[in-house]
């Protein structure tokens, strides 16, 4: 393998191409003296050139072709000819096989040692092309690399199963665990890596009569990750998880909760583990808390990014800017309540007021805001933390979740005494919240006095923009879904076939639908007088509340989601 390159420096090439000025070149050369970065990386960091521009110049410097990978798809047949993890280890994209050579896209042609190793491993001459590092990473992530690693590992387990002569009852001992350490670690590591690549929020390890099943929750829906793994490996898998989470490996009859942290590609990711006994052994759920990924997704986090309708955003913004009172967000686990509160805090944070949060756990670090993680083992509960927060003279407080009457009482008192309190509670809709607080022993008059608004929230999956196609439905189906057939004249309905972009699911990403109850004086009086839910609902509708189903139908009419999806998430009224 040979690389031909000119003697010209990258700065001169950028200058000749008109991508930088003489002044910018001098500025970067001066900064290089006190920087550890390379010339090109410094140019990108300072915003002088784009990544695309730099790597086009790099291709020219080395006499290689630049390739734009933005719409490229890896040929799985080529990928299948070499080890599954090789593209990860050597960070390249295989483009095509030309005779006895293979064309590959790389971002660093100067790493000759790595390229020589790769040539030996592939046993083919390399034809090099240059592409941007970010595009190479995106293509690698979209490829089946991690899925293939996981498949190969689970196939290894199935092959081991053939040699198994006696099953017997699994006896838990240190020897039994250590004997299976290597393949078990390999299985769990590749499962976690695959889940991260596929944007999963949870990993479910379920034990059934047939064996162990691993599933991922992606955009709120479960998908099977592997074939069924033999029951013989259930004990070692759960034991390995317990060791990672510092739980009691000898205790198998009661639920246990723990957490662990992994460093993947210099990125630290937190995992919450819950282990629970079931009829066939122990089941586990691993919750992925990728703070750095959340941080990159939430850059410039605003209510608009969440996908709420403009009408509801205007109403909600007015309520979160009140000087005091309580803003309540409700919904089931995983409905995006905390993210909505983060967005609200980000929008109102000016640096002039003290904002303190207490959460379990702190999912995303907000700049300039004091955040306290709950630690029940050490005695730091929501109630105790909230009492301490009030002694720190806050202007605005966020309580991750109200779980008991003591926390509810302090939160209501805080809202009544001049603080703006943001919090969440588990309830199905805005009216159920009121019942929840009254059952916690909170005085109805105090509660409605402090309440600015209640917002119920759900997440609906967005139809994949790449493979979505227009569809028509019968009038009967539309009527069953509480959608007026006459709307078909002005709206286009979509469904999707599934493609590489959405992992064959037909959906990519989620969007919030909300039901926002503005506490008017009339509604406060009705709540205190214990009016029936039907009366409250009618008054709320008059006051401008759009209910969850109406919000969901609006998303369908805008072409953002499907009727099947909103029927899954909301009731047909």
Coordinates of C-alpha atoms in Angstrom, one line a residue:
X1 CA 0.0 0.0 0.0
X2 CA 1.4 3.4 -0.9
X3 CA 0.1 6.9 -0.2
X4 CA 1.1 9.7 -2.5
X5 CA 1.0 13.2 -1.1
X6 CA 2.2 16.7 -1.9
X7 CA 4.7 18.6 0.1
X8 CA 2.2 21.4 0.5
X9 CA 0.9 22.1 4.0
X10 CA -2.8 21.9 4.8
X11 CA -2.9 25.6 5.6
X12 CA -1.4 26.5 2.2
X13 CA -4.0 24.3 0.4
X14 CA -6.9 25.9 2.4
X15 CA -5.4 29.3 1.5
X16 CA -5.1 28.4 -2.3
X17 CA -8.7 27.1 -2.3
X18 CA -10.0 30.4 -0.8
X19 CA -11.3 28.6 2.3
X20 CA -9.3 30.8 4.8
X21 CA -7.7 34.2 4.6
X22 CA -4.0 35.1 5.3
X23 CA -5.1 36.7 8.6
X24 CA -6.9 33.5 9.7
X25 CA -3.9 31.4 8.8
X26 CA -1.6 33.6 10.9
X27 CA -4.1 33.5 13.8
X28 CA -4.2 29.6 13.8
X29 CA -0.4 29.3 13.5
X30 CA 0.0 31.6 16.5
X31 CA -2.6 29.6 18.5
X32 CA -0.9 26.3 17.6
X33 CA 2.1 27.3 19.8
X34 CA -0.1 27.0 23.0
X35 CA -2.5 24.3 21.8
X36 CA -2.3 20.5 21.9
X37 CA -4.6 20.2 18.8
X38 CA -3.6 19.7 15.2
X39 CA -3.9 22.5 12.7
X40 CA -7.1 21.2 11.1
X41 CA -8.8 20.4 14.5
X42 CA -8.0 23.9 15.7
X43 CA -9.5 25.4 12.5
X44 CA -12.8 23.6 13.2
X45 CA -12.8 24.4 16.9
X46 CA -12.3 28.2 16.1
X47 CA -15.1 27.9 13.5
X48 CA -12.9 29.1 10.6
X49 CA -13.6 26.1 8.4
X50 CA -16.2 23.3 8.4
X51 CA -15.3 19.7 8.8
X52 CA -16.3 19.0 5.2
X53 CA -14.0 21.8 3.9
X54 CA -11.0 20.6 6.0
X55 CA -11.3 17.0 4.8
X56 CA -11.6 18.0 1.2
X57 CA -8.4 19.9 1.6
X58 CA -6.8 16.9 3.3
X59 CA -7.8 14.7 0.4
X60 CA -6.1 17.1 -2.0
X61 CA -3.0 17.2 0.2
X62 CA -2.6 13.4 0.0
X63 CA -3.7 13.1 -3.6
X64 CA -6.7 11.0 -2.6
X65 CA -10.4 11.2 -3.6
X66 CA -12.9 12.8 -1.2
X67 CA -16.2 10.9 -0.7
X68 CA -19.4 12.3 0.7
X69 CA -21.0 9.5 2.9
X70 CA -24.2 11.4 3.8
X71 CA -26.4 9.2 1.7
X72 CA -24.1 6.1 1.6
X73 CA -25.3 2.6 2.8
X74 CA -22.8 -0.1 3.8
X75 CA -23.1 -3.3 1.6
X76 CA -23.8 -6.0 4.2
X77 CA -22.3 -8.7 1.8
X78 CA -18.9 -6.9 2.1
X79 CA -19.3 -6.5 5.8
X80 CA -20.0 -10.2 6.2
X81 CA -16.6 -11.2 4.7
X82 CA -14.6 -10.0 7.7
X83 CA -14.8 -10.0 11.5
X84 CA -17.8 -8.1 12.9
X85 CA -15.9 -5.7 15.2
X86 CA -13.2 -4.7 12.7
X87 CA -14.9 -1.5 11.5
X88 CA -15.2 -0.4 15.1
X89 CA -11.5 -1.1 16.0
X90 CA -10.1 0.5 12.8
X91 CA -12.8 3.2 12.2
X92 CA -13.3 2.9 8.5
X93 CA -16.1 2.3 6.0
X94 CA -15.8 -0.5 3.4
X95 CA -17.0 1.0 0.1
X96 CA -16.6 -1.7 -2.6
X97 CA -14.4 -4.7 -3.6
X98 CA -12.4 -4.0 -6.8
X99 CA -10.7 -7.2 -7.9
X100 CA -8.2 -8.2 -5.2
X101 CA -8.5 -4.7 -3.6
X102 CA -11.0 -3.1 -1.3
X103 CA -11.9 0.6 -1.4
X104 CA -12.3 2.1 2.1
X105 CA -13.2 5.5 3.5
X106 CA -10.9 6.8 6.3
X107 CA -10.4 10.2 7.9
X108 CA -6.7 9.9 8.9
X109 CA -4.3 8.8 6.1
X110 CA -1.3 9.6 8.3
X111 CA -1.8 6.6 10.5
X112 CA 0.2 4.2 8.3
X113 CA 0.8 1.6 11.1
X114 CA -3.0 1.1 11.5
X115 CA -3.6 1.0 7.8
X116 CA -0.8 -1.6 7.3
X117 CA -2.4 -3.8 10.1
X118 CA -5.8 -3.4 8.5
X119 CA -4.4 -4.5 5.1
X120 CA -2.9 -7.6 6.7
X121 CA -6.2 -8.4 8.4
X122 CA -8.4 -8.0 5.3
X123 CA -5.7 -9.7 3.1
X124 CA -6.5 -7.2 0.4
X125 CA -4.8 -4.1 -1.0
X126 CA -6.4 -0.9 0.3
X127 CA -7.7 1.8 -2.0
X128 CA -8.0 4.8 0.2
X129 CA -10.6 7.6 0.0
X130 CA -11.1 10.4 2.5
X131 CA -14.4 11.1 4.4
X132 CA -15.3 13.2 7.4
X133 CA -14.9 11.5 10.9
X134 CA -18.5 12.4 11.8
X135 CA -19.9 10.8 8.6
X136 CA -17.8 7.7 9.2
X137 CA -19.1 7.3 12.7
X138 CA -22.7 7.7 11.6
X139 CA -22.3 5.0 8.9
X140 CA -20.6 2.6 11.4
X141 CA -23.4 3.2 13.9
X142 CA -26.1 2.5 11.2
X143 CA -24.4 -0.7 10.1
X144 CA -25.1 -4.0 11.6
X145 CA -21.7 -4.2 13.4
X146 CA -22.9 -4.4 17.0
X147 CA -25.9 -6.5 16.1
X148 CA -23.6 -9.0 14.4
X149 CA -21.3 -9.1 17.5
X150 CA -24.3 -9.8 19.6
X151 CA -25.6 -12.5 17.2
X152 CA -22.2 -14.2 17.1
X153 CA -22.1 -14.2 21.0
X154 CA -25.6 -15.7 21.3
X155 CA -24.8 -18.3 18.6
X156 CA -21.7 -19.3 20.7
X157 CA -24.1 -19.9 23.6
X158 CA -26.3 -22.0 21.5
X159 CA -23.3 -24.1 20.3
X160 CA -22.2 -24.6 23.9
X161 CA -25.7 -25.8 24.6
X162 CA -25.2 -28.9 22.4
X163 CA -22.3 -30.1 24.5
X164 CA -24.4 -29.8 27.7
X165 CA -25.2 -33.3 29.0
X166 CA -26.9 -32.7 32.4
X167 CA -28.9 -29.6 33.2
X168 CA -29.8 -30.0 36.9
X169 CA -30.6 -27.1 39.2
X170 CA -28.3 -24.0 39.0
X171 CA -26.3 -23.8 42.2
X172 CA -25.0 -20.3 42.9
X173 CA -21.3 -20.2 43.8
X174 CA -18.3 -18.1 43.1
X175 CA -16.8 -21.0 41.1
X176 CA -19.9 -21.4 39.0
X177 CA -19.9 -17.6 38.2
X178 CA -16.2 -17.4 37.5
X179 CA -16.3 -20.4 35.2
X180 CA -18.7 -18.5 32.9
X181 CA -17.2 -15.0 33.3
X182 CA -15.6 -14.6 29.9
X183 CA -18.7 -15.4 27.6
X184 CA -21.1 -13.7 30.0
X185 CA -19.0 -10.5 30.1
X186 CA -18.9 -10.7 26.3
X187 CA -22.6 -11.1 26.0
X188 CA -23.5 -8.2 28.4
X189 CA -20.9 -5.8 26.9
X190 CA -22.1 -6.5 23.3
X191 CA -25.8 -6.2 24.4
X192 CA -25.1 -2.8 26.1
X193 CA -23.1 -1.6 23.0
X194 CA -25.9 -2.7 20.6
X195 CA -28.6 -1.1 22.8
X196 CA -26.7 2.2 22.8
X197 CA -26.2 2.1 19.0
X198 CA -29.9 1.5 18.5
X199 CA -30.9 4.4 20.8
X200 CA -32.5 2.1 23.4
X201 CA -33.7 3.5 26.7
X202 CA -33.9 0.2 28.5
X203 CA -32.6 -3.4 28.3
X204 CA -35.0 -6.1 29.5
X205 CA -33.6 -9.5 30.4
X206 CA -36.6 -11.8 30.8
X207 CA -36.7 -15.4 31.9
X208 CA -39.4 -17.7 30.3
X209 CA -39.9 -21.4 30.2
X210 CA -38.0 -21.7 26.9
X211 CA -35.0 -19.7 28.2
X212 CA -33.7 -16.1 28.5
X213 CA -34.9 -13.4 26.1
X214 CA -33.2 -10.0 25.8
X215 CA -35.3 -7.1 24.6
X216 CA -34.7 -3.4 24.0
X217 CA -37.1 -0.5 24.5
X218 CA -36.7 1.9 21.6
X219 CA -38.9 5.0 21.4
X220 CA -41.1 3.5 24.1
X221 CA -41.7 0.1 22.4
X222 CA -40.1 -3.3 23.1
X223 CA -38.1 -5.2 20.4
X224 CA -36.5 -8.6 20.7
X225 CA -32.7 -8.3 20.5
X226 CA -31.5 -11.9 20.3
X227 CA -32.7 -15.5 19.8
X228 CA -33.7 -17.3 23.0
X229 CA -30.6 -18.1 25.1
X230 CA -30.6 -21.4 27.0
X231 CA -31.8 -21.3 30.6
X232 CA -28.4 -22.6 31.8
X233 CA -27.0 -19.1 31.3
X234 CA -29.7 -17.3 33.2
X235 CA -28.0 -17.5 36.6
X236 CA -24.6 -16.3 35.4
X237 CA -26.1 -13.4 33.4
X238 CA -28.1 -12.1 36.5
X239 CA -25.1 -12.8 38.8
X240 CA -22.8 -10.8 36.5
X241 CA -25.3 -7.9 36.6
X242 CA -25.4 -8.1 40.4
X243 CA -21.6 -8.0 40.7
X244 CA -21.5 -4.9 38.3
X245 CA -24.2 -3.2 40.4
X246 CA -22.7 -4.2 43.8
X247 CA -25.8 -6.2 44.8
X248 CA -26.1 -9.3 47.0
X249 CA -25.5 -12.3 44.6
X250 CA -26.7 -14.8 47.2
X251 CA -30.1 -13.2 47.5
X252 CA -32.6 -14.5 44.9
X253 CA -36.0 -14.2 46.6
X254 CA -36.4 -10.4 47.0
X255 CA -36.2 -7.5 44.4
X256 CA -32.9 -5.6 44.4
X257 CA -32.0 -2.2 42.9
X258 CA -28.5 -0.9 42.0
X259 CA -26.5 1.1 39.5
X260 CA -23.2 0.9 37.7
X261 CA -21.2 3.1 35.4
X262 CA -19.4 2.2 32.2
X263 CA -16.8 4.1 30.1
X264 CA -17.5 3.5 26.4
X265 CA -15.3 5.3 23.8
X266 CA -14.1 7.8 26.5
X267 CA -17.8 8.6 27.4
X268 CA -19.2 7.8 30.8
X269 CA -22.7 6.3 30.9
X270 CA -24.8 5.5 34.0
X271 CA -27.0 2.4 34.2
X272 CA -29.8 1.7 36.7
X273 CA -30.5 -1.9 37.4
X274 CA -33.6 -3.5 38.9
X275 CA -33.7 -7.2 39.6
X276 CA -36.9 -9.0 40.4
X277 CA -37.7 -12.7 41.1
X278 CA -40.2 -14.2 38.6
X279 CA -41.8 -17.7 38.1
X280 CA -38.7 -19.0 36.2
X281 CA -35.9 -17.3 38.0
X282 CA -34.9 -13.6 38.1
X283 CA -35.6 -10.9 35.6
X284 CA -33.6 -7.7 35.1
X285 CA -34.2 -4.3 33.6
X286 CA -31.2 -2.0 32.9
X287 CA -32.2 1.7 32.4
X288 CA -29.6 3.6 30.3
X289 CA -28.9 7.1 31.4
X290 CA -26.5 8.5 28.7
X291 CA -26.1 12.0 30.1
X292 CA -23.7 13.1 27.4
X293 CA -26.0 11.9 24.6
X294 CA -28.9 13.6 26.4
X295 CA -26.7 16.7 26.6
X296 CA -26.0 16.7 22.9
X297 CA -29.7 16.0 22.1
X298 CA -30.8 18.8 24.4
X299 CA -28.4 21.5 23.2
X300 CA -30.6 24.6 23.1
X301 CA -33.3 22.6 24.8
X302 CA -36.6 24.5 24.6
X303 CA -40.2 23.6 24.7
X304 CA -40.3 23.8 20.9
X305 CA -37.8 21.0 20.6
X306 CA -40.2 18.6 22.5
X307 CA -42.7 18.8 19.7
X308 CA -45.6 20.5 21.6
X309 CA -48.1 22.5 19.5
X310 CA -47.5 26.3 19.3
X311 CA -50.8 27.0 20.9
X312 CA -49.9 24.9 24.0
X313 CA -46.3 26.3 24.2
X314 CA -47.7 29.8 24.4
X315 CA -50.0 28.9 27.3
X316 CA -47.3 26.9 29.1
X317 CA -44.7 29.6 28.8
X318 CA -47.0 32.1 30.4
X319 CA -47.5 29.8 33.4
X320 CA -43.8 28.9 34.0
X321 CA -42.9 32.7 34.1
X322 CA -45.2 33.3 37.1
X323 CA -43.3 34.6 40.1
X324 CA -44.6 31.8 42.5
X325 CA -47.0 28.9 42.6
X326 CA -46.8 25.2 41.5
X327 CA -46.3 23.8 37.9
X328 CA -47.3 20.1 37.9
X329 CA -46.4 17.7 35.1
X330 CA -48.1 14.3 35.2
X331 CA -47.9 11.1 33.2
X332 CA -46.6 7.5 33.4
X333 CA -43.0 6.5 33.6
X334 CA -41.0 7.4 30.5
X335 CA -43.5 10.0 29.2
X336 CA -40.9 12.7 29.2
X337 CA -42.0 14.6 32.3
X338 CA -38.5 15.4 33.6
X339 CA -37.3 16.5 30.1
X340 CA -40.3 18.9 29.9
X341 CA -39.3 20.4 33.3
X342 CA -35.7 20.7 32.2
X343 CA -36.9 22.6 29.1
X344 CA -39.0 24.9 31.3
X345 CA -36.1 25.6 33.7
X346 CA -33.7 26.2 30.7
X347 CA -36.1 28.7 29.2
X348 CA -36.6 30.7 32.5
X349 CA -33.0 30.5 33.7
X350 CA -31.4 34.0 33.5
X351 CA -28.7 33.6 36.1
X352 CA -30.4 36.3 38.3
X353 CA -32.3 33.8 40.4
X354 CA -31.3 30.8 42.4
X355 CA -32.8 27.5 41.0
X356 CA -32.3 24.3 43.0
X357 CA -33.5 20.8 41.9
X358 CA -33.8 17.5 43.9
X359 CA -34.0 14.5 41.6
X360 CA -33.7 10.7 41.7
X361 CA -31.3 10.4 39.8
X362 CA -30.0 13.6 38.3
X363 CA -30.5 12.7 34.6
X364 CA -28.9 15.7 32.9
X365 CA -26.7 18.4 34.3
X366 CA -28.1 21.9 33.8
X367 CA -25.5 24.7 33.7
X368 CA -25.8 27.3 36.5
X369 CA -28.5 25.3 38.5
X370 CA -27.8 23.5 41.8
X371 CA -28.9 19.9 41.4
X372 CA -29.1 17.4 44.4
X373 CA -29.4 13.6 43.8
X374 CA -31.7 11.7 46.3
X375 CA -29.8 9.1 48.3
X376 CA -32.4 7.1 50.4
X377 CA -29.7 4.6 51.7
X378 CA -28.0 7.6 53.4
X379 CA -31.2 9.2 54.5
X380 CA -31.5 11.9 51.8
X381 CA -35.1 11.6 50.8
X382 CA -37.2 14.1 48.7
X383 CA -38.8 15.5 51.9
X384 CA -35.5 15.9 53.8
X385 CA -33.7 17.4 50.8
X386 CA -36.6 19.8 50.1
X387 CA -36.5 21.1 53.7
X388 CA -32.8 21.8 53.3
X389 CA -33.3 23.5 49.9
X390 CA -35.7 26.0 51.5
X391 CA -32.9 27.1 53.9
X392 CA -30.7 28.0 50.9
X393 CA -33.0 30.8 49.8
X394 CA -34.1 29.5 46.4
X395 CA -36.3 31.4 44.0
X396 CA -37.4 28.4 42.0
X397 CA -37.4 24.7 43.0
X398 CA -37.8 21.5 41.0
X399 CA -38.8 18.4 42.9
X400 CA -38.2 15.3 40.7
X401 CA -41.3 13.5 41.9
X402 CA -43.9 13.7 44.7
X403 CA -44.2 10.2 46.2
X404 CA -45.5 10.8 49.7
X405 CA -47.7 13.1 51.7
X406 CA -44.7 14.7 53.6
X407 CA -43.0 15.8 50.3
X408 CA -46.4 17.0 48.9
X409 CA -47.1 19.1 52.1
X410 CA -43.7 20.8 51.9
X411 CA -44.0 21.4 48.2
X412 CA -47.4 23.0 48.6
X413 CA -46.2 25.2 51.5
X414 CA -43.2 26.3 49.4
X415 CA -45.5 27.3 46.5
X416 CA -47.8 29.2 48.9
X417 CA -44.9 31.1 50.5
X418 CA -43.5 32.8 47.4
X419 CA -41.5 30.1 45.6
X420 CA -42.1 28.7 42.1
X421 CA -42.2 24.9 42.4
X422 CA -41.9 22.6 39.4
X423 CA -42.7 18.9 40.1
X424 CA -44.1 15.7 38.7
X425 CA -46.6 13.1 40.0
X426 CA -47.8 9.8 38.5
X427 CA -51.4 10.1 37.3
X428 CA -53.3 9.4 34.1
X429 CA -54.8 12.8 33.4
X430 CA -55.0 16.3 34.8
X431 CA -58.1 15.6 37.0
X432 CA -56.6 12.4 38.6
X433 CA -53.8 14.6 39.9
X434 CA -56.2 16.6 42.1
X435 CA -57.5 13.3 43.6
X436 CA -53.9 12.1 44.2
X437 CA -53.0 15.2 46.3
X438 CA -56.3 15.1 48.3
X439 CA -55.7 11.4 49.1
X440 CA -52.2 12.4 50.4
X441 CA -54.0 14.6 53.0
X442 CA -53.4 17.9 51.4
X443 CA -56.1 20.6 52.1
X444 CA -58.0 21.1 48.7
X445 CA -58.2 24.9 49.2
X446 CA -54.4 25.2 49.8
X447 CA -53.7 22.9 46.9
X448 CA -55.8 24.8 44.3
X449 CA -54.6 28.2 45.7
X450 CA -50.9 27.3 44.9
X451 CA -51.5 25.5 41.6
X452 CA -50.7 27.5 38.5
X453 CA -51.3 24.7 36.0
X454 CA -51.4 20.9 35.6
X455 CA -50.0 19.3 32.4
X456 CA -50.6 15.7 31.5
X457 CA -48.1 14.4 28.9
X458 CA -47.5 11.4 26.6
X459 CA -45.0 10.6 23.9
X460 CA -46.0 9.4 20.5
X461 CA -43.6 8.0 18.0
X462 CA -42.9 10.1 14.9
X463 CA -43.4 8.3 11.6
X464 CA -40.1 7.8 9.7
X465 CA -39.6 10.6 7.2
X466 CA -37.5 8.3 4.9
X467 CA -40.0 5.5 4.3
X468 CA -43.4 7.0 5.1
X469 CA -46.0 6.6 2.4
X470 CA -49.5 8.2 2.1
X471 CA -52.4 5.8 2.9
X472 CA -56.2 6.0 2.7
X473 CA -58.6 4.6 5.4
X474 CA -62.2 3.6 5.2
X475 CA -64.8 5.9 6.8
X476 CA -65.7 3.2 9.3
X477 CA -62.1 2.9 10.6
X478 CA -61.8 6.7 10.9
X479 CA -65.1 6.9 12.9
X480 CA -63.9 4.1 15.2
X481 CA -60.8 6.2 15.8
X482 CA -63.0 9.3 16.5
X483 CA -61.7 11.1 13.5
X484 CA -64.2 12.8 11.2
X485 CA -64.1 11.3 7.7
X486 CA -64.6 14.8 6.1
X487 CA -61.0 15.7 7.4
X488 CA -59.5 13.4 4.7
X489 CA -60.1 16.1 2.1
X490 CA -57.7 18.5 3.8
X491 CA -55.3 16.0 5.5
X492 CA -52.9 13.2 4.3
X493 CA -52.5 10.1 6.5
X494 CA -49.2 8.3 6.5
X495 CA -47.8 4.9 7.4
X496 CA -44.3 3.6 7.0
X497 CA -42.8 0.4 5.6
X498 CA -39.6 0.3 7.7
X499 CA -36.1 1.1 6.4
X500 CA -32.4 1.2 7.6
X501 CA -32.9 4.7 9.0
X502 CA -35.6 3.5 11.5
X503 CA -34.2 0.0 12.1
X504 CA -37.2 -1.4 10.2
X505 CA -39.7 -0.1 12.9
X506 CA -41.3 2.6 10.7
X507 CA -40.8 5.2 13.4
X508 CA -37.9 7.4 14.4
X509 CA -37.9 9.7 17.5
X510 CA -40.8 10.8 19.6
X511 CA -42.9 13.9 20.1
X512 CA -44.9 15.2 23.1
X513 CA -48.7 15.5 23.2
X514 CA -50.0 17.4 26.2
X515 CA -53.2 18.3 28.1
X516 CA -52.7 21.6 29.8
X517 CA -55.1 22.7 32.5
X518 CA -55.0 26.4 33.4
X519 CA -56.4 26.9 36.9
X520 CA -58.9 29.7 36.5
X521 CA -60.9 31.0 39.4
X522 CA -64.0 29.1 38.2
X523 CA -62.1 25.8 38.1
X524 CA -60.6 26.4 41.5
X525 CA -64.1 26.9 43.0
X526 CA -65.4 23.7 41.2
X527 CA -62.5 21.6 42.6
X528 CA -63.0 22.9 46.2
X529 CA -66.7 22.2 45.9
X530 CA -65.9 18.6 44.7
X531 CA -67.7 19.0 41.4
X532 CA -67.9 15.8 39.2
X533 CA -65.2 15.1 36.6
X534 CA -67.6 15.7 33.7
X535 CA -68.3 19.3 35.0
X536 CA -64.6 20.0 35.5
X537 CA -63.9 18.7 32.0
X538 CA -66.5 20.9 30.4
X539 CA -65.2 24.0 32.3
X540 CA -61.6 23.2 31.3
X541 CA -62.6 22.9 27.7
X542 CA -64.2 26.3 27.8
X543 CA -61.1 27.7 29.4
X544 CA -59.0 26.5 26.4
X545 CA -57.7 23.0 27.4
X546 CA -57.1 20.6 24.5
X547 CA -57.3 17.0 25.8
X548 CA -54.7 14.3 25.1
X549 CA -56.7 12.6 22.3
X550 CA -57.3 16.0 20.5
X551 CA -53.6 16.8 20.7
X552 CA -52.8 13.3 19.3
X553 CA -55.3 13.6 16.4
X554 CA -53.7 17.0 15.6
X555 CA -50.3 15.3 15.2
X556 CA -51.9 12.7 12.8
X557 CA -53.5 15.5 10.7
X558 CA -50.1 17.2 10.5
X559 CA -48.6 14.0 9.1
X560 CA -46.2 13.6 12.1
X561 CA -47.5 10.2 13.3
X562 CA -50.0 7.4 12.5
X563 CA -53.5 6.6 13.6
X564 CA -52.3 3.2 14.9
X565 CA -49.7 4.9 17.1
X566 CA -52.2 7.4 18.7
X567 CA -54.6 4.5 19.3
X568 CA -51.8 2.8 21.2
X569 CA -51.0 5.8 23.4
X570 CA -54.4 7.4 24.0
X571 CA -58.1 6.4 24.6
X572 CA -60.6 6.9 21.8
X573 CA -63.1 9.2 23.3

